[in-house]
Amino acid sequence: MNNTAKGWLAAIFIGLLWGIPWIVGTPILEVMDAQVLVWVRYSVAFITLFVIIKVSNAIGKPQKKVDFKLNWDNRHDIFWAACCGIIGQGAFSFLSFLSLDYITASENGVIQGLIPIIILCVGFLRHGERFTVLQVVAAVGAFAGVAILVTDPSVEGSGFNIGHLICFGSAASFSTMAYARAKLAEKYGSVATMYHQFIFAAIGFGIYLLFAGADFSSALGIFSSPLRILCIAILGVGISGISYLIYIYAMERVGVDGTGMALNLMPLSSFILAVFALGEAVTPMRLLAIAVVICSMMMFMKCSHKKEPEAEVKLAESN
């Protein structure tokens, strides 16, 4: 299996995994505010990566390509790392958890499925990316699949409300930092990149909570039940701490846009979990939507195949 194929497998795994954070976070939100949960989540995440870095260094496999220096000469990278941490991680997580006060976890997962489309738009408007006609058709097809999930008339919903806009803001927060995140990972390595982003997210929200007068003691509510302990472990260690390393691994091999398209599987993952865990209805329209999303992603993957040799050469040069 070549590096590109491994990248696609990693991207698909992340697309499925990232459909569940908002469902795992629901039991924790019963005992604390969304903003406190964000602080706890990224505090656990950066501790996880700190341990990974120390273990890697101890066994002689350092994860860093270049040292991330906190000095004036490196102010540009510090700025973007802070933006990726506070906006691309903290605001993304906070707004998504906040939206659960107004919409269901399943709706949240569907809206998060728009992330690949937003990433494509950012690439086109900000970075001058150009796409083939088939890639554009694939992107539109993925968006259509998400739209079908949202507008399925055979399932009773709560109707459009502020929660949908908040959740869209969450997706936009993550998407606008995708290219900056990839550039930092190329320079510093995936572990070091995410480690510093998580530190900025935890510190940024910690400062915000101090000024907002939030109740930090509510974080102890995690220990009120084994289920909540398990949920924060999944959320902070697995989904945040480790899965982002797999995400950046995928970006290095199939690119920001290819990895972004794989994130179309997020609503599929949310829907499946909602069916088995929450008893949500399975309808022909929703099954059609899932098929459209998967077929659109396969089309995008096929269209990206011609770019693989160049991508592998760049990967070999960076190793």
Short mmCIF file of C-alpha atoms in Angstrom, two decimals:
data_model
loop_
_atom_site.label_atom_id
_atom_site.label_comp_id
_atom_site.label_asym_id
_atom_site.label_seq_id
_atom_site.Cartn_x
_atom_site.Cartn_y
_atom_site.Cartn_z
CA MET A 1 0.00 0.00 0.00
CA ASN A 2 1.52 3.34 -1.04
CA ASN A 3 1.56 6.55 0.99
CA THR A 4 -1.41 8.02 -0.87
CA ALA A 5 -3.61 4.97 -0.17
CA LYS A 6 -2.62 5.11 3.51
CA GLY A 7 -3.51 8.80 3.50
CA TRP A 8 -6.98 8.11 2.14
CA LEU A 9 -7.60 5.38 4.74
CA ALA A 10 -6.54 7.78 7.50
CA ALA A 11 -8.76 10.53 6.11
CA ILE A 12 -11.79 8.22 5.89
CA PHE A 13 -11.20 7.01 9.47
CA ILE A 14 -11.12 10.61 10.70
CA GLY A 15 -14.27 11.44 8.73
CA LEU A 16 -16.10 8.66 10.57
CA LEU A 17 -14.57 9.39 13.99
CA TRP A 18 -15.29 13.12 13.95
CA GLY A 19 -18.99 12.53 13.60
CA ILE A 20 -19.26 11.48 17.25
CA PRO A 21 -17.73 14.25 19.45
CA TRP A 22 -21.00 16.10 19.88
CA ILE A 23 -22.76 12.92 20.95
CA VAL A 24 -19.97 11.96 23.41
CA GLY A 25 -19.97 15.49 24.80
CA THR A 26 -23.69 15.46 25.62
CA PRO A 27 -23.39 13.64 29.01
CA ILE A 28 -20.60 16.02 30.08
CA LEU A 29 -22.64 19.11 29.18
CA GLU A 30 -25.17 18.00 31.78
CA VAL A 31 -22.73 19.02 34.54
CA MET A 32 -20.79 21.96 33.04
CA ASP A 33 -21.02 24.82 30.54
CA ALA A 34 -19.77 24.41 26.97
CA GLN A 35 -16.95 26.92 27.54
CA VAL A 36 -15.61 24.98 30.55
CA LEU A 37 -15.81 21.74 28.58
CA VAL A 38 -13.68 23.30 25.81
CA TRP A 39 -11.02 24.27 28.38
CA VAL A 40 -11.03 20.77 29.90
CA ARG A 41 -10.99 19.09 26.48
CA TYR A 42 -7.90 20.90 25.22
CA SER A 43 -6.12 20.73 28.56
CA VAL A 44 -6.45 16.94 28.41
CA ALA A 45 -5.43 16.99 24.73
CA PHE A 46 -2.20 18.93 25.19
CA ILE A 47 -1.23 16.76 28.19
CA THR A 48 -1.78 13.72 25.95
CA LEU A 49 0.50 15.10 23.25
CA PHE A 50 3.07 16.16 25.84
CA VAL A 51 3.31 12.53 26.96
CA ILE A 52 3.54 11.35 23.33
CA ILE A 53 6.39 13.79 22.64
CA LYS A 54 8.30 12.75 25.78
CA VAL A 55 7.89 9.04 25.02
CA SER A 56 8.96 9.57 21.39
CA ASN A 57 12.05 11.47 22.44
CA ALA A 58 12.89 8.82 25.04
CA ILE A 59 12.84 6.00 22.47
CA GLY A 60 14.86 8.04 19.99
CA LYS A 61 12.05 8.96 17.58
CA PRO A 62 11.60 12.72 17.89
CA GLN A 63 8.38 14.04 16.33
CA LYS A 64 9.63 17.53 15.52
CA LYS A 65 11.15 18.66 12.22
CA VAL A 66 12.05 22.18 13.38
CA ASP A 67 11.93 23.63 16.90
CA PHE A 68 8.98 25.96 17.53
CA LYS A 69 10.62 29.01 19.10
CA LEU A 70 8.75 31.60 21.15
CA ASN A 71 10.65 34.71 20.05
CA TRP A 72 10.04 37.85 18.01
CA ASP A 73 11.68 36.46 14.87
CA ASN A 74 9.17 33.62 14.88
CA ARG A 75 6.17 35.90 15.50
CA HIS A 76 4.48 34.96 12.21
CA ASP A 77 4.29 31.24 13.06
CA ILE A 78 3.36 32.03 16.67
CA PHE A 79 0.46 34.16 15.42
CA TRP A 80 -0.87 31.45 13.11
CA ALA A 81 -0.40 28.72 15.71
CA ALA A 82 -2.44 30.85 18.14
CA CYS A 83 -5.13 31.40 15.49
CA CYS A 84 -5.27 27.68 14.73
CA GLY A 85 -5.53 26.92 18.45
CA ILE A 86 -7.99 29.59 19.57
CA ILE A 87 -10.11 29.82 16.40
CA GLY A 88 -9.57 26.52 14.59
CA GLN A 89 -9.77 24.42 17.75
CA GLY A 90 -11.26 26.37 20.68
CA ALA A 91 -13.96 28.38 18.88
CA PHE A 92 -14.76 25.39 16.68
CA SER A 93 -15.38 23.17 19.70
CA PHE A 94 -17.11 25.83 21.81
CA LEU A 95 -19.61 26.88 19.12
CA SER A 96 -20.40 23.29 18.28
CA PHE A 97 -21.09 22.35 21.91
CA LEU A 98 -23.07 25.57 22.37
CA SER A 99 -25.30 24.69 19.40
CA LEU A 100 -26.42 21.55 21.25
CA ASP A 101 -28.58 23.80 23.43
CA TYR A 102 -30.74 24.40 20.35
CA ILE A 103 -30.32 21.47 17.95
CA THR A 104 -29.77 17.72 18.21
CA ALA A 105 -26.41 15.97 18.01
CA SER A 106 -27.49 14.43 14.72
CA GLU A 107 -28.25 17.85 13.20
CA ASN A 108 -24.90 19.06 14.49
CA GLY A 109 -23.12 16.24 12.68
CA VAL A 110 -24.92 17.04 9.44
CA ILE A 111 -23.92 20.70 9.54
CA GLN A 112 -20.32 19.79 10.39
CA GLY A 113 -20.41 17.84 7.14
CA LEU A 114 -20.22 21.20 5.36
CA ILE A 115 -16.59 21.59 6.49
CA PRO A 116 -15.16 20.13 3.24
CA ILE A 117 -17.16 22.61 1.14
CA ILE A 118 -15.99 25.54 3.26
CA ILE A 119 -12.39 24.34 2.99
CA LEU A 120 -12.72 24.27 -0.79
CA CYS A 121 -14.11 27.82 -0.76
CA VAL A 122 -11.24 29.03 1.44
CA GLY A 123 -8.74 27.40 -0.91
CA PHE A 124 -10.33 29.05 -3.94
CA LEU A 125 -10.74 32.54 -2.43
CA ARG A 126 -7.63 32.78 -0.26
CA HIS A 127 -5.01 30.52 -1.81
CA GLY A 128 -5.87 30.57 -5.51
CA GLU A 129 -6.59 26.84 -5.69
CA ARG A 130 -8.06 25.60 -8.96
CA PHE A 131 -10.25 22.56 -9.35
CA THR A 132 -11.34 20.46 -12.30
CA VAL A 133 -14.97 20.38 -13.41
CA LEU A 134 -15.40 16.89 -11.95
CA GLN A 135 -13.97 18.00 -8.61
CA VAL A 136 -16.44 20.87 -8.50
CA VAL A 137 -19.27 18.48 -9.38
CA ALA A 138 -18.11 16.14 -6.59
CA ALA A 139 -18.09 19.03 -4.10
CA VAL A 140 -21.57 20.13 -5.16
CA GLY A 141 -22.74 16.51 -4.91
CA ALA A 142 -21.43 16.25 -1.37
CA PHE A 143 -23.21 19.48 -0.45
CA ALA A 144 -26.41 18.12 -2.03
CA GLY A 145 -26.14 14.99 0.10
CA VAL A 146 -25.84 17.08 3.27
CA ALA A 147 -28.78 19.23 2.13
CA ILE A 148 -30.95 16.12 1.64
CA LEU A 149 -30.16 14.99 5.18
CA VAL A 150 -31.18 18.40 6.54
CA THR A 151 -34.39 18.78 4.52
CA ASP A 152 -35.74 15.23 4.66
CA PRO A 153 -39.52 15.89 4.91
CA SER A 154 -40.29 12.45 6.34
CA VAL A 155 -38.53 13.22 9.63
CA GLU A 156 -40.00 15.69 12.06
CA GLY A 157 -37.44 18.34 13.07
CA SER A 158 -37.22 21.39 15.25
CA GLY A 159 -37.04 23.78 12.30
CA PHE A 160 -34.38 26.33 11.50
CA ASN A 161 -33.09 28.22 14.55
CA ILE A 162 -30.06 30.06 15.93
CA GLY A 163 -28.44 26.73 16.78
CA HIS A 164 -27.94 25.96 13.09
CA LEU A 165 -26.14 29.28 12.57
CA ILE A 166 -23.96 28.72 15.64
CA CYS A 167 -23.03 25.27 14.36
CA PHE A 168 -22.23 26.69 10.92
CA GLY A 169 -19.94 29.20 12.64
CA SER A 170 -18.21 26.25 14.30
CA ALA A 171 -17.60 24.56 10.94
CA ALA A 172 -16.30 27.83 9.48
CA SER A 173 -13.89 28.29 12.41
CA PHE A 174 -12.27 24.94 11.74
CA SER A 175 -12.23 25.29 7.96
CA THR A 176 -10.63 28.74 7.76
CA MET A 177 -7.56 27.45 9.62
CA ALA A 178 -7.08 24.26 7.56
CA TYR A 179 -4.38 25.61 5.24
CA ALA A 180 -2.47 27.36 8.05
CA ARG A 181 -2.59 24.12 10.04
CA ALA A 182 -1.17 22.15 7.11
CA LYS A 183 1.63 24.68 6.57
CA LEU A 184 2.67 24.55 10.22
CA ALA A 185 2.61 20.75 10.19
CA GLU A 186 4.87 20.68 7.14
CA LYS A 187 7.42 22.83 8.96
CA TYR A 188 7.24 21.58 12.56
CA GLY A 189 5.72 18.10 12.26
CA SER A 190 2.23 16.92 13.12
CA VAL A 191 2.69 16.22 16.85
CA ALA A 192 4.46 19.50 17.63
CA THR A 193 1.95 21.47 15.53
CA MET A 194 -1.10 20.11 17.32
CA TYR A 195 0.63 20.29 20.70
CA HIS A 196 1.16 24.05 20.41
CA GLN A 197 -2.34 24.60 19.02
CA PHE A 198 -3.87 22.76 21.96
CA ILE A 199 -1.77 24.82 24.38
CA PHE A 200 -3.02 28.04 22.79
CA ALA A 201 -6.62 26.74 22.88
CA ALA A 202 -6.38 25.77 26.57
CA ILE A 203 -4.64 29.00 27.61
CA GLY A 204 -6.90 31.18 25.45
CA PHE A 205 -10.09 29.72 26.87
CA GLY A 206 -8.62 29.64 30.36
CA ILE A 207 -8.04 33.41 30.19
CA TYR A 208 -11.51 33.91 28.73
CA LEU A 209 -13.08 31.91 31.58
CA LEU A 210 -11.23 33.98 34.17
CA PHE A 211 -12.63 37.23 32.76
CA ALA A 212 -16.08 35.69 32.26
CA GLY A 213 -16.18 34.52 35.87
CA ALA A 214 -16.86 30.91 34.90
CA ASP A 215 -17.08 28.21 37.53
CA PHE A 216 -13.92 26.13 37.07
CA SER A 217 -15.05 23.77 39.84
CA SER A 218 -17.79 22.47 37.55
CA ALA A 219 -15.02 20.58 35.72
CA LEU A 220 -14.97 18.19 38.67
CA GLY A 221 -18.40 17.03 37.51
CA ILE A 222 -16.56 14.79 35.06
CA PHE A 223 -15.78 12.47 37.98
CA SER A 224 -19.44 12.17 38.93
CA SER A 225 -19.90 9.02 36.85
CA PRO A 226 -17.82 6.43 34.96
CA LEU A 227 -19.67 7.38 31.77
CA ARG A 228 -18.50 11.00 31.95
CA ILE A 229 -14.93 9.91 32.69
CA LEU A 230 -15.06 7.67 29.62
CA CYS A 231 -16.54 10.48 27.51
CA ILE A 232 -13.80 13.00 28.40
CA ALA A 233 -11.17 10.32 27.74
CA ILE A 234 -12.64 9.70 24.29
CA LEU A 235 -13.04 13.42 23.63
CA GLY A 236 -9.73 14.70 25.01
CA VAL A 237 -7.33 11.80 24.50
CA GLY A 238 -8.79 10.02 21.47
CA ILE A 239 -10.70 12.49 19.32
CA SER A 240 -8.61 15.57 20.16
CA GLY A 241 -5.22 14.29 21.25
CA ILE A 242 -4.58 11.36 18.92
CA SER A 243 -7.02 11.73 16.03
CA TYR A 244 -5.60 15.10 14.96
CA LEU A 245 -2.24 13.41 14.43
CA ILE A 246 -3.96 10.98 12.06
CA TYR A 247 -5.72 13.95 10.41
CA ILE A 248 -2.43 15.74 9.72
CA TYR A 249 -0.88 12.45 8.56
CA ALA A 250 -3.69 12.28 6.00
CA MET A 251 -3.22 15.92 4.95
CA GLU A 252 0.48 15.34 4.29
CA ARG A 253 -0.40 12.52 1.86
CA VAL A 254 -3.64 13.50 0.13
CA GLY A 255 -3.67 17.26 0.71
CA VAL A 256 -5.97 19.64 2.58
CA ASP A 257 -8.74 19.36 -0.02
CA GLY A 258 -8.66 15.58 -0.26
CA THR A 259 -8.74 15.18 3.52
CA GLY A 260 -11.49 17.79 3.68
CA MET A 261 -13.65 15.80 1.26
CA ALA A 262 -13.28 12.69 3.44
CA LEU A 263 -14.83 14.72 6.26
CA ASN A 264 -18.11 14.39 4.35
CA LEU A 265 -18.40 11.10 6.22
CA MET A 266 -19.04 13.03 9.46
CA PRO A 267 -22.83 13.27 8.96
CA LEU A 268 -22.90 9.59 8.01
CA SER A 269 -21.14 8.67 11.25
CA SER A 270 -23.43 10.94 13.29
CA PHE A 271 -26.50 9.48 11.62
CA ILE A 272 -25.49 5.85 12.19
CA LEU A 273 -24.73 6.51 15.85
CA ALA A 274 -28.01 8.39 16.22
CA VAL A 275 -29.90 5.44 14.74
CA PHE A 276 -28.37 2.87 17.11
CA ALA A 277 -27.89 5.02 20.22
CA LEU A 278 -30.82 7.45 19.97
CA GLY A 279 -33.33 5.47 17.94
CA GLU A 280 -33.46 7.96 15.06
CA ALA A 281 -35.54 6.91 12.06
CA VAL A 282 -34.01 5.45 8.88
CA THR A 283 -35.75 6.86 5.80
CA PRO A 284 -35.26 6.38 2.03
CA MET A 285 -34.29 10.05 1.68
CA ARG A 286 -31.55 9.73 4.28
CA LEU A 287 -30.21 6.56 2.71
CA LEU A 288 -30.13 8.40 -0.63
CA ALA A 289 -28.25 11.27 0.99
CA ILE A 290 -25.62 8.91 2.40
CA ALA A 291 -25.15 7.29 -1.02
CA VAL A 292 -24.74 10.71 -2.66
CA VAL A 293 -22.10 11.76 -0.13
CA ILE A 294 -20.06 8.55 -0.52
CA CYS A 295 -20.24 8.58 -4.33
CA SER A 296 -19.23 12.25 -4.41
CA MET A 297 -16.20 11.53 -2.23
CA MET A 298 -15.18 8.60 -4.45
CA MET A 299 -15.42 10.87 -7.50
CA PHE A 300 -13.20 13.46 -5.85
CA MET A 301 -10.67 10.77 -4.92
CA LYS A 302 -10.55 9.50 -8.50
CA CYS A 303 -10.09 13.01 -9.87
CA SER A 304 -7.24 13.59 -7.42
CA HIS A 305 -5.42 10.43 -8.56
CA LYS A 306 -3.51 12.24 -11.29
CA LYS A 307 -1.88 14.46 -8.64
CA GLU A 308 -0.50 11.54 -6.61
CA PRO A 309 3.02 11.29 -8.12
CA GLU A 310 3.73 14.94 -7.38
CA ALA A 311 2.37 14.55 -3.85
CA GLU A 312 4.58 11.51 -3.20
CA VAL A 313 7.67 13.31 -4.48
CA LYS A 314 7.00 16.22 -2.08
CA LEU A 315 6.46 13.73 0.76
CA ALA A 316 9.75 11.96 0.00
CA GLU A 317 11.60 15.27 -0.06
CA SER A 318 10.17 16.27 3.32
CA ASN A 319 11.24 13.01 5.05
#
